[in-house]
Short mmCIF file of C-alpha atoms in Angstrom, two decimals:
data_model
loop_
_atom_site.label_atom_id
_atom_site.label_comp_id
_atom_site.label_asym_id
_atom_site.label_seq_id
_atom_site.Cartn_x
_atom_site.Cartn_y
_atom_site.Cartn_z
CA UNK A 14 47.58 -12.95 15.79
CA UNK A 15 49.14 -14.65 12.75
CA UNK A 16 48.72 -13.38 9.35
CA UNK A 17 46.68 -16.17 8.48
CA UNK A 18 44.31 -15.67 11.16
CA UNK A 19 44.26 -11.83 10.69
CA UNK A 20 43.04 -12.57 7.27
CA UNK A 21 40.29 -14.89 8.22
CA UNK A 22 39.16 -12.59 10.86
CA UNK A 23 39.22 -9.76 8.52
CA UNK A 24 37.13 -11.89 6.06
CA UNK A 25 34.45 -12.57 8.68
CA UNK A 26 34.05 -8.88 9.52
CA UNK A 27 33.93 -8.07 5.99
CA UNK A 28 31.09 -10.60 5.54
CA UNK A 29 29.20 -9.04 8.57
CA UNK A 30 29.69 -5.61 7.05
CA UNK A 31 31.80 -4.30 9.97
CA UNK A 32 34.15 -1.44 9.89
CA UNK A 33 37.73 -2.25 11.10
CA UNK A 34 41.38 -1.34 10.47
CA UNK A 35 44.35 -3.77 9.86
CA UNK A 36 47.73 -2.80 11.44
CA UNK A 37 50.71 -4.64 10.13
CA UNK A 38 54.45 -4.26 11.06
CA UNK A 39 56.32 -3.79 7.70
CA UNK A 40 59.71 -3.10 9.00
CA UNK A 41 61.79 -2.98 12.19
CA UNK A 42 65.27 -1.64 13.36
CA UNK A 43 66.23 -3.13 16.47
CA UNK A 44 66.17 -3.04 19.44
CA UNK A 45 62.43 -3.51 19.26
CA UNK A 46 60.05 -6.19 20.36
CA UNK A 47 58.12 -6.36 17.27
CA UNK A 48 58.82 -8.45 14.17
CA UNK A 49 57.66 -7.84 10.36
CA UNK A 50 54.71 -9.57 9.59
CA UNK A 51 52.94 -9.06 13.14
CA UNK A 52 49.47 -7.69 12.61
CA UNK A 53 46.23 -6.84 14.54
CA UNK A 54 42.76 -5.60 13.85
CA UNK A 55 41.55 -2.56 15.42
CA UNK A 56 37.99 -2.00 15.94
CA UNK A 57 35.71 1.22 16.11
CA UNK A 58 35.52 1.07 19.83
CA UNK A 59 39.44 1.12 20.26
CA UNK A 60 39.83 -2.67 21.05
CA UNK A 61 42.46 -4.62 19.15
CA UNK A 62 42.90 -8.17 18.25
CA UNK A 63 46.36 -9.10 17.71
CA UNK A 64 49.88 -7.64 18.77
CA UNK A 65 51.81 -5.20 16.71
CA UNK A 66 54.16 -3.43 19.33
CA UNK A 67 54.63 -3.03 23.15
CA UNK A 68 52.77 -0.77 25.61
CA UNK A 69 54.22 2.29 23.94
CA UNK A 70 53.42 1.60 20.40
CA UNK A 71 50.03 0.00 20.67
CA UNK A 72 47.98 3.10 21.86
CA UNK A 73 49.51 5.25 18.97
CA UNK A 74 48.60 2.36 16.45
CA UNK A 75 45.10 2.40 17.87
CA UNK A 76 44.68 6.20 17.66
CA UNK A 77 45.91 6.28 14.15
CA UNK A 78 43.76 3.32 13.24
CA UNK A 79 40.55 5.22 14.48
CA UNK A 80 41.58 8.32 12.63
CA UNK A 81 42.02 6.04 9.35
CA UNK A 82 38.36 4.66 10.00
CA UNK A 83 37.14 8.50 10.01
CA UNK A 84 38.80 9.76 6.92
CA UNK A 85 39.20 6.22 4.96
CA UNK A 86 42.86 6.82 4.22
CA UNK A 87 45.60 4.28 4.85
CA UNK A 88 48.94 5.64 6.37
CA UNK A 89 52.26 4.25 7.23
CA UNK A 90 53.41 4.85 10.72
CA UNK A 91 57.10 5.43 11.38
CA UNK A 92 57.81 5.23 15.27
CA UNK A 93 61.22 6.05 16.26
CA UNK A 94 63.11 7.91 19.09
CA UNK A 95 64.90 10.09 16.37
CA UNK A 96 63.62 13.45 15.06
CA UNK A 97 61.89 12.77 11.53
CA UNK A 98 64.32 13.24 8.69
CA UNK A 99 63.13 15.89 6.13
CA UNK A 100 63.88 13.30 3.22
CA UNK A 101 61.78 10.78 4.88
CA UNK A 102 58.35 12.64 4.92
CA UNK A 103 55.76 11.96 2.11
CA UNK A 104 52.22 11.62 1.50
CA UNK A 105 50.67 8.84 3.85
CA UNK A 106 53.68 8.74 6.26
CA UNK A 107 52.97 9.69 9.72
CA UNK A 108 56.38 10.24 11.52
CA UNK A 109 56.15 9.89 15.35
CA UNK A 110 58.84 10.70 17.95
CA UNK A 111 58.25 8.09 20.65
CA UNK A 112 60.53 8.82 23.82
CA UNK A 113 59.17 5.81 25.63
CA UNK A 114 60.06 3.49 22.87
CA UNK A 115 62.87 0.89 23.23
CA UNK A 116 65.23 2.79 21.02
CA UNK A 117 64.55 0.95 17.74
CA UNK A 118 62.45 2.03 14.70
CA UNK A 119 59.09 0.35 13.94
CA UNK A 120 57.11 0.91 10.82
CA UNK A 121 53.47 -0.07 10.74
CA UNK A 122 50.88 0.04 7.75
CA UNK A 123 47.62 0.59 8.83
CA UNK A 124 44.82 -0.02 6.36
CA UNK A 125 40.99 1.06 6.95
CA UNK A 126 38.38 -1.39 5.84
CA UNK A 127 35.04 0.16 5.50
CA UNK A 128 31.64 -1.54 4.46
CA UNK A 129 30.14 -0.63 1.27
CA UNK A 130 27.94 2.51 1.78
CA UNK A 131 24.30 1.93 1.96
CA UNK A 132 21.73 3.90 -0.41
CA UNK A 133 18.02 3.58 -0.04
CA UNK A 134 15.85 5.16 -2.92
CA UNK A 135 12.06 5.64 -2.34
CA UNK A 136 10.19 5.62 -5.75
CA UNK A 137 9.94 4.16 -9.11
CA UNK A 138 10.51 7.25 -11.17
CA UNK A 139 13.16 7.40 -13.98
CA UNK A 140 15.29 9.42 -11.57
CA UNK A 141 15.08 6.75 -8.98
CA UNK A 142 15.96 4.19 -11.68
CA UNK A 143 19.05 6.29 -12.67
CA UNK A 144 20.09 6.70 -9.21
CA UNK A 145 20.03 2.91 -8.67
CA UNK A 146 22.10 2.19 -11.72
CA UNK A 147 24.75 4.94 -11.16
CA UNK A 148 24.84 4.16 -7.21
CA UNK A 149 25.31 0.44 -7.59
CA UNK A 150 27.94 0.96 -10.38
CA UNK A 151 30.07 3.18 -8.01
CA UNK A 152 29.93 0.54 -5.37
CA UNK A 153 26.93 1.40 -3.12
CA UNK A 154 24.47 -1.17 -1.60
CA UNK A 155 21.26 0.02 -2.92
CA UNK A 156 17.70 -0.79 -2.07
CA UNK A 157 14.56 0.20 -3.58
CA UNK A 158 11.40 0.98 -1.50
CA UNK A 159 7.90 1.47 -3.24
CA UNK A 160 4.46 -0.35 -2.85
CA UNK A 161 4.33 -0.84 -6.62
CA UNK A 162 8.06 -1.56 -7.26
CA UNK A 163 8.98 -4.22 -9.83
CA UNK A 164 12.20 -6.11 -9.12
CA UNK A 165 13.11 -6.69 -12.50
CA UNK A 166 13.00 -2.95 -13.29
CA UNK A 167 15.84 -2.31 -11.07
CA UNK A 168 18.56 -4.93 -11.90
CA UNK A 169 21.12 -2.85 -10.21
CA UNK A 170 19.63 -2.95 -6.75
CA UNK A 171 20.71 -5.40 -3.95
CA UNK A 172 17.06 -5.53 -2.57
CA UNK A 173 13.71 -4.21 -3.69
CA UNK A 174 11.09 -3.64 -0.92
CA UNK A 175 7.47 -3.61 -2.20
CA UNK A 176 6.39 -1.58 0.60
CA UNK A 177 7.19 1.48 2.72
CA UNK A 178 8.99 0.48 5.79
CA UNK A 179 11.83 2.89 5.92
CA UNK A 180 11.79 3.68 9.54
CA UNK A 181 11.68 0.04 10.92
CA UNK A 182 13.73 -1.75 8.48
CA UNK A 183 17.19 -2.86 9.39
CA UNK A 184 17.65 -0.66 12.61
CA UNK A 185 21.46 -1.38 12.88
CA UNK A 186 21.97 0.25 9.40
CA UNK A 187 22.72 4.00 8.81
CA UNK A 188 21.83 4.39 5.08
CA UNK A 189 21.73 7.41 2.85
CA UNK A 190 17.99 7.91 1.88
CA UNK A 191 16.98 9.70 -1.24
CA UNK A 192 13.27 10.15 -1.86
CA UNK A 193 12.38 10.25 -5.47
CA UNK A 194 8.73 9.56 -5.70
CA UNK A 195 8.23 13.07 -7.25
CA UNK A 196 4.97 13.75 -5.23
CA UNK A 197 3.52 10.47 -4.72
CA UNK A 198 4.50 9.84 -1.16
CA UNK A 199 7.18 12.40 -0.46
CA UNK A 200 5.94 13.30 2.88
CA UNK A 201 5.58 9.97 4.42
CA UNK A 202 8.93 8.73 2.99
CA UNK A 203 10.75 11.71 4.43
CA UNK A 204 8.99 11.58 7.86
CA UNK A 205 9.98 8.01 8.18
CA UNK A 206 13.58 8.45 6.96
CA UNK A 207 13.93 11.61 9.38
CA UNK A 208 12.96 9.62 12.31
CA UNK A 209 15.76 6.96 11.97
CA UNK A 210 19.63 7.18 11.88
CA UNK A 211 20.61 8.19 8.61
CA UNK A 212 23.86 9.48 7.11
CA UNK A 213 21.78 11.69 4.42
CA UNK A 214 18.34 12.33 3.50
CA UNK A 215 17.41 14.11 0.29
CA UNK A 216 14.23 14.94 -1.73
CA UNK A 217 14.12 15.24 -5.18
CA UNK A 218 11.76 18.04 -6.03
CA UNK A 219 11.86 21.62 -7.13
CA UNK A 220 12.58 24.46 -4.53
CA UNK A 221 8.92 25.17 -4.65
CA UNK A 222 7.56 21.77 -3.86
CA UNK A 223 10.55 21.19 -1.46
CA UNK A 224 9.05 24.27 0.80
CA UNK A 225 5.67 22.73 0.69
CA UNK A 226 6.92 19.39 1.72
CA UNK A 227 9.26 20.94 4.55
CA UNK A 228 5.89 23.11 5.71
CA UNK A 229 3.95 19.75 6.15
CA UNK A 230 6.90 17.96 7.88
CA UNK A 231 7.05 20.66 10.37
CA UNK A 232 3.32 21.39 11.01
CA UNK A 233 1.57 17.90 10.38
CA UNK A 234 4.30 15.31 11.13
CA UNK A 235 5.91 17.49 13.97
CA UNK A 236 9.40 16.78 12.66
CA UNK A 237 11.84 18.96 14.89
CA UNK A 238 13.45 21.97 13.16
CA UNK A 239 17.05 20.49 13.95
CA UNK A 240 16.07 17.41 11.74
CA UNK A 241 14.69 19.66 8.91
CA UNK A 242 17.79 21.37 8.66
CA UNK A 243 19.42 18.43 7.62
CA UNK A 244 17.13 17.72 4.85
CA UNK A 245 18.61 18.19 1.49
CA UNK A 246 15.72 19.57 -0.67
CA UNK A 247 16.36 19.84 -3.56
CA UNK A 248 18.83 16.88 -3.38
CA UNK A 249 22.07 17.07 -5.23
CA UNK A 250 24.68 19.57 -6.39
CA UNK A 251 23.86 22.13 -8.72
CA UNK A 252 25.10 20.79 -12.04
CA UNK A 253 22.36 22.18 -14.20
CA UNK A 254 21.28 18.64 -14.88
CA UNK A 255 18.02 18.03 -16.92
CA UNK A 256 17.99 14.28 -17.84
CA UNK A 257 17.17 11.72 -15.18
CA UNK A 258 20.70 10.70 -15.42
CA UNK A 259 22.23 14.03 -14.91
CA UNK A 260 19.92 14.68 -11.89
CA UNK A 261 21.07 11.28 -10.49
CA UNK A 262 24.72 12.04 -11.01
CA UNK A 263 24.22 15.57 -9.10
CA UNK A 264 22.72 13.46 -6.17
CA UNK A 265 25.60 10.85 -6.30
CA UNK A 266 28.23 13.42 -6.38
CA UNK A 267 26.57 15.08 -3.21
CA UNK A 268 26.61 11.53 -1.61
CA UNK A 269 30.31 11.15 -2.37
CA UNK A 270 30.92 14.58 -0.50
CA UNK A 271 28.97 13.35 2.56
CA UNK A 272 30.77 10.06 2.63
CA UNK A 273 34.18 11.57 2.20
CA UNK A 274 33.64 14.36 4.91
CA UNK A 275 33.74 17.33 2.35
CA UNK A 276 30.17 18.34 2.39
CA UNK A 277 29.50 21.91 3.52
CA UNK A 278 26.28 21.21 5.37
CA UNK A 279 24.79 19.18 8.11
CA UNK A 280 24.10 15.81 6.59
CA UNK A 281 23.16 13.52 9.34
CA UNK A 282 19.52 13.71 10.51
CA UNK A 283 19.72 11.13 13.27
CA UNK A 284 16.76 9.55 15.21
CA UNK A 285 14.06 11.84 15.91
CA UNK A 286 10.79 11.37 18.02
CA UNK A 287 8.02 12.79 15.87
CA UNK A 288 5.61 14.96 17.95
CA UNK A 289 2.78 14.51 15.24
CA UNK A 290 0.80 11.65 14.11
CA UNK A 291 2.72 8.52 12.52
CA UNK A 292 2.60 8.53 8.91
CA UNK A 293 -0.63 7.01 7.71
CA UNK A 294 -1.08 3.47 6.42
CA UNK A 295 -0.14 3.52 2.88
CA UNK A 296 -1.81 0.38 1.65
CA UNK A 297 -4.17 0.79 -1.47
CA UNK A 298 -7.74 1.01 -0.86
CA UNK A 299 -9.81 -0.78 -3.52
CA UNK A 300 -13.49 0.10 -2.41
CA UNK A 301 -15.45 2.62 -4.23
CA UNK A 302 -13.89 6.05 -3.79
CA UNK A 303 -14.04 9.46 -5.46
CA UNK A 304 -10.92 9.22 -7.82
CA UNK A 305 -11.06 13.16 -8.74
CA UNK A 306 -8.92 14.99 -6.08
CA UNK A 307 -11.30 17.66 -4.97
CA UNK A 308 -8.24 20.01 -4.14
CA UNK A 309 -6.25 20.11 -7.37
CA UNK A 310 -8.63 18.26 -9.85
CA UNK A 311 -6.20 15.57 -10.71
CA UNK A 312 -7.64 12.22 -11.48
CA UNK A 313 -5.91 9.53 -9.25
CA UNK A 314 -5.39 5.85 -10.54
CA UNK A 315 -7.62 3.43 -8.42
CA UNK A 316 -5.16 0.81 -8.39
CA UNK A 317 -2.62 3.12 -6.80
CA UNK A 318 -4.75 5.14 -4.71
CA UNK A 319 -3.13 5.82 -1.25
CA UNK A 320 -3.88 9.33 0.11
CA UNK A 321 -7.54 8.98 1.28
CA UNK A 322 -9.95 10.81 3.47
CA UNK A 323 -13.60 10.49 4.40
CA UNK A 324 -16.18 13.19 4.38
CA UNK A 325 -19.88 12.88 5.19
CA UNK A 326 -19.57 9.04 4.38
CA UNK A 327 -17.66 9.50 1.10
CA UNK A 328 -14.01 8.43 0.64
CA UNK A 329 -11.78 10.90 -1.55
CA UNK A 330 -8.59 10.11 -3.06
CA UNK A 331 -5.61 12.60 -3.38
CA UNK A 332 -2.83 12.99 -5.51
CA UNK A 333 -0.46 13.73 -2.68
CA UNK A 334 -0.26 14.05 1.05
CA UNK A 335 -0.44 17.89 0.68
CA UNK A 336 -3.94 17.99 -1.00
CA UNK A 337 -5.16 15.51 1.58
CA UNK A 338 -4.03 17.66 4.42
CA UNK A 339 -5.52 20.90 2.98
CA UNK A 340 -9.03 18.74 2.45
CA UNK A 341 -8.92 17.63 6.07
CA UNK A 342 -8.29 20.95 7.46
CA UNK A 343 -11.21 22.48 5.64
CA UNK A 344 -13.27 19.86 3.72
CA UNK A 345 -16.18 22.08 3.15
CA UNK A 346 -14.07 24.46 1.14
CA UNK A 347 -13.53 21.86 -1.71
CA UNK A 348 -16.88 19.71 -1.45
CA UNK A 349 -20.34 20.93 -1.02
CA UNK A 350 -22.37 19.59 1.83
CA UNK A 351 -24.92 18.14 -0.43
CA UNK A 352 -22.49 15.87 -2.18
CA UNK A 353 -22.92 12.31 -1.33
CA UNK A 354 -22.47 10.10 -4.46
CA UNK A 355 -19.35 8.30 -5.32
CA UNK A 356 -17.25 8.33 -8.64
#
C-alpha cells in the first residue's frame, strides 16, 4: 500500500467512524526488505492492509498496534537483533530484540486513530445543557434525548432527538450515557441505557434519589445486579461542584477517566435482558386527567404529563415513575374509593 493509498484509506475509515492504527516505516538499516515510507493499516481484528515488514516483523507490528488501540498512545518500534542500548531508550520507544529478523534494524511508527467518543445526554435541565456544551468543546460527539427538547437550545449537540429511543437507536454505537432529567424520566432512561452496550451510564441525582432509582430498576424493571453495579449514581467525581457547569465538569472528568482507562470502577454496563416489563410508552396524553399527583401532592404540567395510571376509571398523572409505581402497588392508600371526578 503506497502512502497515498494509505492516506485515502485512512480518510475513509475516519469518515466511517472506525478505529484503526497506521504503521509507517520511518528508518531502516540493511539488510532488511522494508523501505522507509512503507505503511499499512491495522484493524481492531488484527488484519492489516499494506506491508511494513516480513513475516517476522509484521506480527509484532500488529500486536503493538492493537495495544495502541487500547491505550490510545502512539509508539515507535525499534526491531533489531541487538540488545537495546541504554542511551536509545525513551518514552514512546519500544525496543524489541528479533532473533528471527534478517539482521538489520527496522523502526516503525505506530499511530492509533480512534473515533471521537460518543456522549448521549438525556434531559433538558441546566446540567444537561452545561454537559452538552462542555462535552462538545472537549471533542465528544454529543446527542440530546428528550420528548420536549428544542434543538435551538443545544447548539453544541451533533443531534437532538425529540424522543426517548435510547435503547434502539444506533445499535452499533457504544455511547456514554448520562441521565440528567432530574426526576422527570430517570427510571425509564436508565432502564433503556442499561439494556444496551454502553461505555458508561450515569445518573445526575442526590445519593438519596439515586438509591430510590436503583431500587426501582431492580424491583420493577428487573435490571440484573451486575448491570446495576456499573451504574454511576450520583454521576461524576466529587469535586464539590454546586453550579450546573461545575457538576457537568465533574461528570466530564469522570468520563475522561473511563475513556483513558484510569477509572477505579466498572464502567461498561453492556447489554442486558430485562426480566421486568418494558419501560412504558412516554408519549404525553392530553385527555382529561387528574393533574395533582396523589402520592406526593405535586401538580403535573398537562402538556408534559407522561407518568400515568388509571384507577376506577380515573386517569392520574404523576411527577415521577417512583410515585406512579407506589400508586399502582396500593392505589387505595392514596385515593378514596369514592373519588370519581377528574381535575
